[in-house]
Short mmCIF file of C-alpha atoms and ligand atoms in Angstrom, two decimals:
data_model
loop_
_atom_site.label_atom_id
_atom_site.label_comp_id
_atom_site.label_asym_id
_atom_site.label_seq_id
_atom_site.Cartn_x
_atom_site.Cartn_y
_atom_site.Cartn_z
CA UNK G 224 -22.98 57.16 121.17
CA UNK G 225 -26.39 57.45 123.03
CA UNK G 226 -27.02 60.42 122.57
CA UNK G 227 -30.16 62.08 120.70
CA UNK G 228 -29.57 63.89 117.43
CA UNK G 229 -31.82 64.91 115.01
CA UNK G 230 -31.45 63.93 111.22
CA UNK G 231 -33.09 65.13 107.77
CA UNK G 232 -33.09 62.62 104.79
CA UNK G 233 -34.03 63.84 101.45
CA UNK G 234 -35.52 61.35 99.00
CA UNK G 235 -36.94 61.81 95.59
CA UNK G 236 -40.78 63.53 95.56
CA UNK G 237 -43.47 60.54 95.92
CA UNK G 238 -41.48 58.02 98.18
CA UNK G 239 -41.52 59.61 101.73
CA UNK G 240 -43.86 57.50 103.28
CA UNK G 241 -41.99 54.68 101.97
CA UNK G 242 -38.52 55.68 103.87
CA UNK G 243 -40.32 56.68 106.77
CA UNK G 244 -41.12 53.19 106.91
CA UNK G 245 -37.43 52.36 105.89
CA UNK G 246 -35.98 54.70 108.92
CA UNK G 247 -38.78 53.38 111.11
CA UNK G 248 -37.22 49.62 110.56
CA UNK G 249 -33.78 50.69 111.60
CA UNK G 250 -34.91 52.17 114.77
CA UNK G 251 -35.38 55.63 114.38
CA UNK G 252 -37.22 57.71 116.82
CA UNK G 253 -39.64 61.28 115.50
CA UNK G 254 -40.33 59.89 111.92
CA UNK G 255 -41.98 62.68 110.50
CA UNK G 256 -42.21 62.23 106.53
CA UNK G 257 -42.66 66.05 104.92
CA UNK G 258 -42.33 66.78 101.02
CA UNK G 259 -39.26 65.84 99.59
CA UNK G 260 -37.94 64.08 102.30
CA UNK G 261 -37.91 62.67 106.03
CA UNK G 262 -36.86 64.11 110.02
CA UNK G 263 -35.91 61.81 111.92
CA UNK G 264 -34.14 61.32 115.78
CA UNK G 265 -31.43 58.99 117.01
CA UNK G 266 -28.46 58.12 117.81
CA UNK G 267 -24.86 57.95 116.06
CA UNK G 268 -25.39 54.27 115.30
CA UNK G 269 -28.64 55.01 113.51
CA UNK G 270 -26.91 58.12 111.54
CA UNK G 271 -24.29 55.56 110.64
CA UNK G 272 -27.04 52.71 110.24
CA UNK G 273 -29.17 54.57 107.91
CA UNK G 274 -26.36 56.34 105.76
CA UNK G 275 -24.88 52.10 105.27
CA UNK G 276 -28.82 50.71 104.85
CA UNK G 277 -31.22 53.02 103.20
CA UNK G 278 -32.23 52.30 99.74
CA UNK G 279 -34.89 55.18 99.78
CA UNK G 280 -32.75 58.42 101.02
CA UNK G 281 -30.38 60.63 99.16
CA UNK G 282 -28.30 61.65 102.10
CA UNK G 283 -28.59 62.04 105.83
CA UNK G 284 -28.37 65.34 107.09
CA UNK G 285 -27.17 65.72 110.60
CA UNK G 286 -29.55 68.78 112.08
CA UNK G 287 -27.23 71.31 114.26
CA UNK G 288 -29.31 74.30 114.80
CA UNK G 289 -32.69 75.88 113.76
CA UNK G 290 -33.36 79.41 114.24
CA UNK G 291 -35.50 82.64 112.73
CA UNK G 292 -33.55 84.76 110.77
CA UNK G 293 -33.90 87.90 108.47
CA UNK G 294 -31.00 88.54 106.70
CA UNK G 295 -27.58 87.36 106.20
CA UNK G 296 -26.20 88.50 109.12
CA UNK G 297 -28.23 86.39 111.03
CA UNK G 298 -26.84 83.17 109.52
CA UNK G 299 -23.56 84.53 109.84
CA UNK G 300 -24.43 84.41 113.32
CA UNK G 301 -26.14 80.81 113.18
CA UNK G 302 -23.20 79.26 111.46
CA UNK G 303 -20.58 81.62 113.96
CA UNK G 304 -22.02 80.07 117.45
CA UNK G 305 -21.26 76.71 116.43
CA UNK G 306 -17.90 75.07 117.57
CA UNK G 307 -17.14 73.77 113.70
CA UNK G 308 -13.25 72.95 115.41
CA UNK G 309 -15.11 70.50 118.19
CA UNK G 310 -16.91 68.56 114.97
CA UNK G 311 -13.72 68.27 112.61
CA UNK G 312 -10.21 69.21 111.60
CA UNK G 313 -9.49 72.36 109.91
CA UNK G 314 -7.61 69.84 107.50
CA UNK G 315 -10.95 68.61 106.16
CA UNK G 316 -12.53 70.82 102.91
CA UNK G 317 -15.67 72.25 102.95
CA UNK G 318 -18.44 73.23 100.51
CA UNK G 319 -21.58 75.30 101.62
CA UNK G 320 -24.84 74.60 99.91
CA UNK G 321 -28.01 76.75 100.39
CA UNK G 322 -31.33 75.40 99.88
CA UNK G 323 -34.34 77.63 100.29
CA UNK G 324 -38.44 78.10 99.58
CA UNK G 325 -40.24 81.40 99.61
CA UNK G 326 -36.92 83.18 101.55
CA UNK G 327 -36.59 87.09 101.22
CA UNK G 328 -32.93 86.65 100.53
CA UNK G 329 -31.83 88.21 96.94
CA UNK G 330 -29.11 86.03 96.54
CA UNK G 331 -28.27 82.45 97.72
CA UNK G 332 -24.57 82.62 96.95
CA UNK G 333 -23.71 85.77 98.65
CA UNK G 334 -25.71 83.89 101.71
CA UNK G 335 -23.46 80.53 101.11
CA UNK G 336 -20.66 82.97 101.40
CA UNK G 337 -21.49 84.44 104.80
CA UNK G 338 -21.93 80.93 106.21
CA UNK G 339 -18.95 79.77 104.82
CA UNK G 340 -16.92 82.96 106.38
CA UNK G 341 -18.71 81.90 110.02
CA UNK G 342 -17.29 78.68 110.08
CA UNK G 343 -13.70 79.74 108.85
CA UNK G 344 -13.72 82.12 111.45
CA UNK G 345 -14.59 80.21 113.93
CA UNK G 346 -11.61 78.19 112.92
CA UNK G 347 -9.78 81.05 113.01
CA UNK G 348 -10.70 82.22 116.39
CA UNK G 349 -9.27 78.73 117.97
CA UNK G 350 -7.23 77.62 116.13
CA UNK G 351 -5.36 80.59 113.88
CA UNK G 352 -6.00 78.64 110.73
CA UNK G 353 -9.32 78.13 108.58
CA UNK G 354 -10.43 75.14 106.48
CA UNK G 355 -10.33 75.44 102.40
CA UNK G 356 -13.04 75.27 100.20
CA UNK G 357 -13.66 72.77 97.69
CA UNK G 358 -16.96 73.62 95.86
CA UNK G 359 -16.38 70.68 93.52
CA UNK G 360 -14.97 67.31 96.05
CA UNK G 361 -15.38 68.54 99.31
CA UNK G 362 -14.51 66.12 102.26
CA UNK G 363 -17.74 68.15 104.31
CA UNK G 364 -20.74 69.55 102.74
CA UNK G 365 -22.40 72.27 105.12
CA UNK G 366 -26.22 72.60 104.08
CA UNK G 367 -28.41 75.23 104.97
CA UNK G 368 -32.22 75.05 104.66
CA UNK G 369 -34.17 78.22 104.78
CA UNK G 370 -37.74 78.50 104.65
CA UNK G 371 -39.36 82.09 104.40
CA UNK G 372 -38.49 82.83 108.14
CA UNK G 373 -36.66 79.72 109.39
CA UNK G 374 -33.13 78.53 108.92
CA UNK G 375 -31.91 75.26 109.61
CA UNK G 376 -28.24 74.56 109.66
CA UNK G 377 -27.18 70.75 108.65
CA UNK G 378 -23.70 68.89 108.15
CA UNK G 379 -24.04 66.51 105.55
CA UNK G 380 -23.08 62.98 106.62
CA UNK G 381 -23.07 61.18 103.43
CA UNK G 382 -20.72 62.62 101.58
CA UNK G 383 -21.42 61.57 97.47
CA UNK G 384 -25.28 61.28 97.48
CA UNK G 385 -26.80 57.69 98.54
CA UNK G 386 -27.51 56.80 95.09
CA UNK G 387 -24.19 56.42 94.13
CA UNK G 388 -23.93 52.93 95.63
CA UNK G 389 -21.19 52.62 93.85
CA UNK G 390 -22.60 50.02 90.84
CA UNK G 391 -22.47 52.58 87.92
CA UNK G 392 -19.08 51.85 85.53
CA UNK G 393 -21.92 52.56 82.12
CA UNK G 394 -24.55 54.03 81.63
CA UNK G 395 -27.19 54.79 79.05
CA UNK G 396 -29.35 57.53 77.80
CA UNK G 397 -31.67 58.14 80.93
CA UNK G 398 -30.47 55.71 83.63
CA UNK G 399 -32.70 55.79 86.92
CA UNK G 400 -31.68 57.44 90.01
CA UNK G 401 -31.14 53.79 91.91
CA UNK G 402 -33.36 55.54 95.08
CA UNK G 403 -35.85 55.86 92.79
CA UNK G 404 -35.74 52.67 91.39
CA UNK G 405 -35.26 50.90 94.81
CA UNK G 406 -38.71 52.91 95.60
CA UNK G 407 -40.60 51.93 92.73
CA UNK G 408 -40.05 48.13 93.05
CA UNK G 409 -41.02 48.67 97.03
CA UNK G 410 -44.33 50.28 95.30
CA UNK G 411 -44.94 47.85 93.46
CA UNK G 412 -44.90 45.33 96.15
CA UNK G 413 -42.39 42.87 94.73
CA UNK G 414 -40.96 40.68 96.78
CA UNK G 415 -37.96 38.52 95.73
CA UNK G 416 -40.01 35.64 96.08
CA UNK G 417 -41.94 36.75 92.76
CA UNK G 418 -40.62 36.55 88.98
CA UNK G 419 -39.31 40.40 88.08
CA UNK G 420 -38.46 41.59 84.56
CA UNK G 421 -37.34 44.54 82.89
CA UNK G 422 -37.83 44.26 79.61
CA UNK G 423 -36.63 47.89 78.32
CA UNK G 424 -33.48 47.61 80.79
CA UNK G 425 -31.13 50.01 79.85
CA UNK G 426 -28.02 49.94 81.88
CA UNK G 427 -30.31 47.98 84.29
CA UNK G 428 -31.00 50.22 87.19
CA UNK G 429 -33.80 48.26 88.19
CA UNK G 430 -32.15 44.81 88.10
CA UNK G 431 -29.34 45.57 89.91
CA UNK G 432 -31.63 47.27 92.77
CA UNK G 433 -33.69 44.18 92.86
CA UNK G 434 -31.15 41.83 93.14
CA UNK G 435 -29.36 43.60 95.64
CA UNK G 436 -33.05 43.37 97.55
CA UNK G 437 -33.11 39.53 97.05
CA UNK G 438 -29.45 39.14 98.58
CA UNK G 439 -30.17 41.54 101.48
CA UNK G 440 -27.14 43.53 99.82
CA UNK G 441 -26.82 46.56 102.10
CA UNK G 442 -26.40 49.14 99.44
CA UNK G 443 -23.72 51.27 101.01
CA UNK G 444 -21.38 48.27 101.96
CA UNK G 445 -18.92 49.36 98.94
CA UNK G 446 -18.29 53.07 99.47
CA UNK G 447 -17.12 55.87 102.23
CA UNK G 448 -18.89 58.24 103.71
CA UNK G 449 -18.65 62.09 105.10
CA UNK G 450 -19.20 60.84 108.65
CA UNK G 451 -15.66 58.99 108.50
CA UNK G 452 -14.00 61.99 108.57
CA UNK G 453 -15.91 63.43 111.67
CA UNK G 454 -14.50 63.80 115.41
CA UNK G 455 -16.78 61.48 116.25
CA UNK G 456 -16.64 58.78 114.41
CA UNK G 457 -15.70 55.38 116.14
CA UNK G 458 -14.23 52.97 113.81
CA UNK G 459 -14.63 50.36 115.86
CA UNK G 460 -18.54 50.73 115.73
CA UNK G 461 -18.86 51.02 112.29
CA UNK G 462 -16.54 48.07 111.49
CA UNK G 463 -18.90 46.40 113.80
CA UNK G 464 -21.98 47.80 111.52
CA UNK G 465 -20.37 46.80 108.33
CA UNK G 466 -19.28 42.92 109.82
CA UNK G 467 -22.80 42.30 110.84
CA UNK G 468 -24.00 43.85 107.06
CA UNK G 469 -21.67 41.72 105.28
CA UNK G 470 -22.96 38.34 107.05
CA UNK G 471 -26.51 39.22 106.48
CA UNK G 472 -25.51 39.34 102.71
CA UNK G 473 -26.52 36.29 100.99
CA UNK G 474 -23.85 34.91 98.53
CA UNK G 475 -24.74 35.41 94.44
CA UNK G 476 -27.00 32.70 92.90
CA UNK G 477 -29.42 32.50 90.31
CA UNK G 478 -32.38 34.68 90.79
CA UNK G 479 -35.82 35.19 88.99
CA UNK G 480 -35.05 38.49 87.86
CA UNK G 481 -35.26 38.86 84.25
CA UNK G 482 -33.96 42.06 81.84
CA UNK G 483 -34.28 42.67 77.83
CA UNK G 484 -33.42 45.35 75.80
CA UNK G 485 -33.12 45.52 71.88
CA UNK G 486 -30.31 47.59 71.91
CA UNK G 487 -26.83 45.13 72.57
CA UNK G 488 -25.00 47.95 73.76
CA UNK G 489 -27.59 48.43 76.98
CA UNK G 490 -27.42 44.79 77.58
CA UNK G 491 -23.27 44.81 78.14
CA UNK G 492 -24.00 47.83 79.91
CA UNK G 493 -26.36 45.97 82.49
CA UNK G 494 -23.88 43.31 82.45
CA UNK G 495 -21.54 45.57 83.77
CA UNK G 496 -22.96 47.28 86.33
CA UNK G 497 -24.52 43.96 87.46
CA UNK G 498 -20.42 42.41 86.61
CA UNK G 499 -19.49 45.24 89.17
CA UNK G 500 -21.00 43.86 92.38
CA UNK G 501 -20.70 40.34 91.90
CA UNK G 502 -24.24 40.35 90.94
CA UNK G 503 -23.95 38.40 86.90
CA UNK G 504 -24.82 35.27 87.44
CA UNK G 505 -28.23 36.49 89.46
CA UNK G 506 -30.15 37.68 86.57
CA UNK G 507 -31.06 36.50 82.94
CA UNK G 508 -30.44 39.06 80.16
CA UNK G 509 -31.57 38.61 76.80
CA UNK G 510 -31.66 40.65 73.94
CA UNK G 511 -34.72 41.01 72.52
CA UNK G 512 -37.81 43.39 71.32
CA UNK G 513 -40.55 43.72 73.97
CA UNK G 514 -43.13 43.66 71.31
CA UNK G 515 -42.19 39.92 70.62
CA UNK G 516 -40.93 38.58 73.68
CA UNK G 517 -42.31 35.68 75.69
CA UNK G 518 -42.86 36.11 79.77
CA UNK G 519 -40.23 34.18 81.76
CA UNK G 520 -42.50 32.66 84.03
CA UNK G 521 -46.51 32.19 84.47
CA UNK G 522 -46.82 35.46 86.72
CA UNK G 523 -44.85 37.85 88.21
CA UNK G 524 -43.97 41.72 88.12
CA UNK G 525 -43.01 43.63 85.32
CA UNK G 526 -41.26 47.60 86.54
CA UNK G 527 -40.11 49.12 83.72
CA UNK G 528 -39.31 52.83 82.38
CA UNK G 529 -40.17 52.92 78.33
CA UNK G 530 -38.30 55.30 76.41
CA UNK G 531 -39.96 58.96 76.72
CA UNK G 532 -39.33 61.41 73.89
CA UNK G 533 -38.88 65.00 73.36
CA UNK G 534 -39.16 66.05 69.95
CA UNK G 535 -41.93 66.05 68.03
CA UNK G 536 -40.99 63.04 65.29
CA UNK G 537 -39.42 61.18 69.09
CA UNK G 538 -43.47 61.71 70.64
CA UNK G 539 -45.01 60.36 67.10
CA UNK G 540 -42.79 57.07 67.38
CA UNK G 541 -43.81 56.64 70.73
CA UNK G 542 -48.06 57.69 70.18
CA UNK G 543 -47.62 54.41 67.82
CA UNK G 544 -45.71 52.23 70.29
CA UNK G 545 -48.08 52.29 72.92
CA UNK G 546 -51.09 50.70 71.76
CA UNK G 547 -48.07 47.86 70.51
CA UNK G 548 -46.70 47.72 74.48
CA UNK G 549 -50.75 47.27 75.00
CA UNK G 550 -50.89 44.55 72.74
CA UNK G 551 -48.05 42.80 73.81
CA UNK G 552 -49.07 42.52 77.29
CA UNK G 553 -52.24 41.16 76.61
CA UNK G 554 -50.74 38.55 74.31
CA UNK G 555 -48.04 37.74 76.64
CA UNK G 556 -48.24 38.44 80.11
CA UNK G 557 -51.45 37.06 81.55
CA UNK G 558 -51.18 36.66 85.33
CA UNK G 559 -48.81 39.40 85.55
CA UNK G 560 -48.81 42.84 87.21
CA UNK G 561 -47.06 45.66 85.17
CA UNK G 562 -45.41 49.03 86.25
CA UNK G 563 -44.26 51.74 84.11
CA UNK G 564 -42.90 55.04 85.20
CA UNK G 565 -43.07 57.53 82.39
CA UNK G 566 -43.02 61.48 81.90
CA UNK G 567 -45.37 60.42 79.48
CA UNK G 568 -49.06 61.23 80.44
CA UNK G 569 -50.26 60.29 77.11
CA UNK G 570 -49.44 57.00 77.74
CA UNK G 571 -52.15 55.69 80.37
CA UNK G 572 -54.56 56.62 77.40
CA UNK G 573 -52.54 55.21 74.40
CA UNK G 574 -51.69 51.71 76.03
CA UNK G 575 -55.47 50.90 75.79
CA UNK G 576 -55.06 49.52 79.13
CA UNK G 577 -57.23 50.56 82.23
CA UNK G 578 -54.37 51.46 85.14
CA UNK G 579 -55.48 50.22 88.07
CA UNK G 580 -52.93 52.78 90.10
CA UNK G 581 -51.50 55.45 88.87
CA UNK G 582 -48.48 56.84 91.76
CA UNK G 583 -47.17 60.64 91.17
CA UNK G 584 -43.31 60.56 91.55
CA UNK G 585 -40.15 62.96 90.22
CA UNK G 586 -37.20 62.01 88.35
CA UNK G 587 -35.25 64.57 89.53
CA UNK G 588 -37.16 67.75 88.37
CA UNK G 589 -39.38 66.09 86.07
CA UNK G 590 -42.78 64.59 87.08
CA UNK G 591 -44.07 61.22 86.16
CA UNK G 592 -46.36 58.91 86.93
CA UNK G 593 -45.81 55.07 87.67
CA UNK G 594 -48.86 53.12 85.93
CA UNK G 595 -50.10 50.19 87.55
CA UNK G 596 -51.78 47.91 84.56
CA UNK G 597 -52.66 43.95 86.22
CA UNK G 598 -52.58 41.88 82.89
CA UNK G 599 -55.84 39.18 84.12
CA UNK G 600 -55.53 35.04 83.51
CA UNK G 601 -58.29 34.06 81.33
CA UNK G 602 -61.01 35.74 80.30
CA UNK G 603 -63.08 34.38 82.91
CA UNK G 604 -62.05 36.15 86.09
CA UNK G 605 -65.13 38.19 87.85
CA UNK G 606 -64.57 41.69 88.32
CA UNK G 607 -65.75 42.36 92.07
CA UNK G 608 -68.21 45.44 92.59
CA UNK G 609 -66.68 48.40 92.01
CA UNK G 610 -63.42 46.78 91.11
CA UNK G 611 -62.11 48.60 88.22
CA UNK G 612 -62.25 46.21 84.80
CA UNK G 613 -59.00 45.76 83.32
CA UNK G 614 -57.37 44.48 79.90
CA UNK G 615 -60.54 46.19 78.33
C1 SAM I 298 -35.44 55.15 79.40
S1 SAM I 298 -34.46 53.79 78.95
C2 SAM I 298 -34.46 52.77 80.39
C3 SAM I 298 -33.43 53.23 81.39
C4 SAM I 298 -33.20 52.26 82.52
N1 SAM I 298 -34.33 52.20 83.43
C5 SAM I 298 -31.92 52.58 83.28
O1 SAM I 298 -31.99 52.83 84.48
O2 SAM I 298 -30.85 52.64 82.67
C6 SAM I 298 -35.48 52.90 77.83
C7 SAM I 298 -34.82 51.66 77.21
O3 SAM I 298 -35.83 50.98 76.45
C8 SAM I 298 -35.19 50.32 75.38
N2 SAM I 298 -36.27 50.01 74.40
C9 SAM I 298 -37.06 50.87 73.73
N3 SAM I 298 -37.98 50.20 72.99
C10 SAM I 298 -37.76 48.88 73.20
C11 SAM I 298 -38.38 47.68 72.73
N4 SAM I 298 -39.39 47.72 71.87
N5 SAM I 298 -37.90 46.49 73.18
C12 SAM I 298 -36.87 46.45 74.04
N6 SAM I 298 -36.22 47.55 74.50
C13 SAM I 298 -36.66 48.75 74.10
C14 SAM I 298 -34.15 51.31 74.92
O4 SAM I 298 -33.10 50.65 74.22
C15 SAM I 298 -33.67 51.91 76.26
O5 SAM I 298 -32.53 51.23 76.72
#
């Protein structure tokens, strides 16, 4: 259990200093935050700890071997000097999954294929049988990393991605990846103590994130994981992991987390992915038009993502909604401190709001910005030298 191991989690583009922070908090040793995700060093409690507590990481990669190579013959080799039968059964599935910036290889599959024939063999070799594939539900996903000169050979230990906490029953048009939306309420420095609303919800991504926050729900308390199926694994130790989770959780009650949507069929969508972890009865929905709504409380944080559109009469609708989502912030929401993420870029102009942050992140592929607009009390307040004036 003591032992040191090194450990890559990926994490959507814009929020690695924030789960360097995260894996800093549950004891990691060798943070180093690098595009796209985070290397870390520990032991098999914190690969186990992370995986179960993270709300920031897509998956923890457990780092077995980094070498040079040139061609695919020398990750052939890689993937052949490690003892695959020592690590897990040869009953367990496998999937191999190449990764790779600026490599000379022509073709990633053909490389995937070569790895994948290393470990069978090796299986082979010992034991006289090999593991099967399974490209589409594999028990063990094998990820290699190569760089123009370097590959690094990992053995995914979370299994589905992080993300899937395990919430999700509906969904609507564009739901959030919940890391993403975990990260964006972190960057917008909410706390639970503060009022939060959604007020273009969809199926709630945010809300449910948030009010996991407020209950100090660990976010991988309902699901399995890849590691479960290692040698390795002690289930005594991770019983002991999950006990201690479940009696930091804080039973359901009311919370100051707020969520609208005009569309009904969002709302009961919310509802149930809220319905799923025992989360209902923390958070007010309402259906209702942004444009006319009135704030819940005298401050807190709105984190939102507006609709973004992609055809031309979709972009036209939405040029003419932002001054409106302008409006209605100054009308309404006085004291409060508004984020949107959008894919948008138009929209920091339209709003007619002066952001007071603006935060580059990526929905998956696609890069956005997350707008910080602070909606001022009165029209009195002093804007401080070289403060930036807002609600102008
Ligand atoms: C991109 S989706 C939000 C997705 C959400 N973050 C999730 O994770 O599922 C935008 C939502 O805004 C809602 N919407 C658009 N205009 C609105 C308005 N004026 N008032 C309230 N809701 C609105 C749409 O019904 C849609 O559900």
């Amino acid at each position: 259990m003591k032992q040191r191991f090194h450990y890559f989690a990926p994490c959507p583009r814009g929020l690695e200093a924030l789960l360097a922070q995260e894996l800093n908090g549950l004891g990691a040793a060798e943070v180093k935050p690098t595009d796209g995700g985070v290397s870390f060093a520990g032991d098999w409690l914190l690969l186990m700890r992370a995986n179960l507590h993270s709300r920031l990481a897509s998956r923890i990669l457990w780092r077995l071997a980094v070498k040079p190579y040139r061609n695919e013959e020398d990750l052939y080799q890689l993937a052949r000097g490690f003892d695959w039968p020592e690590l897990f059964d040869v009953s367990r599935t496998i999937k191999v999954v190449m990764t790779a910036q600026g490599s000379p290889l022509r073709s990633l599959d053909f490389a995937a294929l070569k790895v994948k024939d290393a470990v069978c063999d090796r299986f082979r070799a010992k034991l006289g049988e090999r593991p099967s594939v399974d490209t589409a539900d594999p028990d063990l996903r094998i990820h290699v990393y190569l760089t123009e000169r370097e590959a690094s050979l990992y053995l995914d230990t979370s299994g589905e991605a992080l993300f899937k906490r395990g919430y999700r029953v509906a969904t609507g048009a564009a739901p959030l990846r919940e890391n993403l939306a975990a990260g964006i309420l972190q960057l917008a420095g909410w706390t639970p103590e503060q009022p939060l609303l959604d007020p273009m919800c969809g199926s709630g991504t945010f809300l449910v994130e948030a009010a996991m926050m407020a209950l100090d729900m660990a976010p991988g308390l309902d699901r399995s994981f890849a590691f479960e199926g290692l040698r390795n694994f002690s289930a005594d130790a991770w019983a002991k992991l999950c006990d201690e989770a479940h009696a930091r959780c804080q039973p359901p009650r009311p919370l100051a987390i707020f969520g609208s949507d005009y569309d009904q069929a969002m709302l009961d969508a919310t509802y149930a992915n809220l319905d799923r972890f025992g989360l209902a009865d923390c958070v007010t929905l309402e259906r209702t038009d942004f444009l006319s709504r009135s704030a819940p409380a005298p401050e807190g944080v709105i984190v939102s993502n507006p609709p973004y559109g992609i055809r031309l009469d979709e972009q036209e609708q939405l040029a003419a909604f932002y001054p409106q989502l302008g409006d209605a912030l100054k009308r309404s929401f006085k004291g409060w401190r508004a984020y949107f993420l959008t894919g948008d870029l138009r929209m920091a102009k339209l709003i007619r709001l002066s952001a007071s942050k603006r935060t580059v992140l990526f929905n998956g592929a696609l890069e956005c910005r997350l707008f910080e607009f602070k909606m001022v009390e009165g029209s009195n307040r002093r804007i401080k030298p070289g403060e930036q004036a807002e609600n102008q």
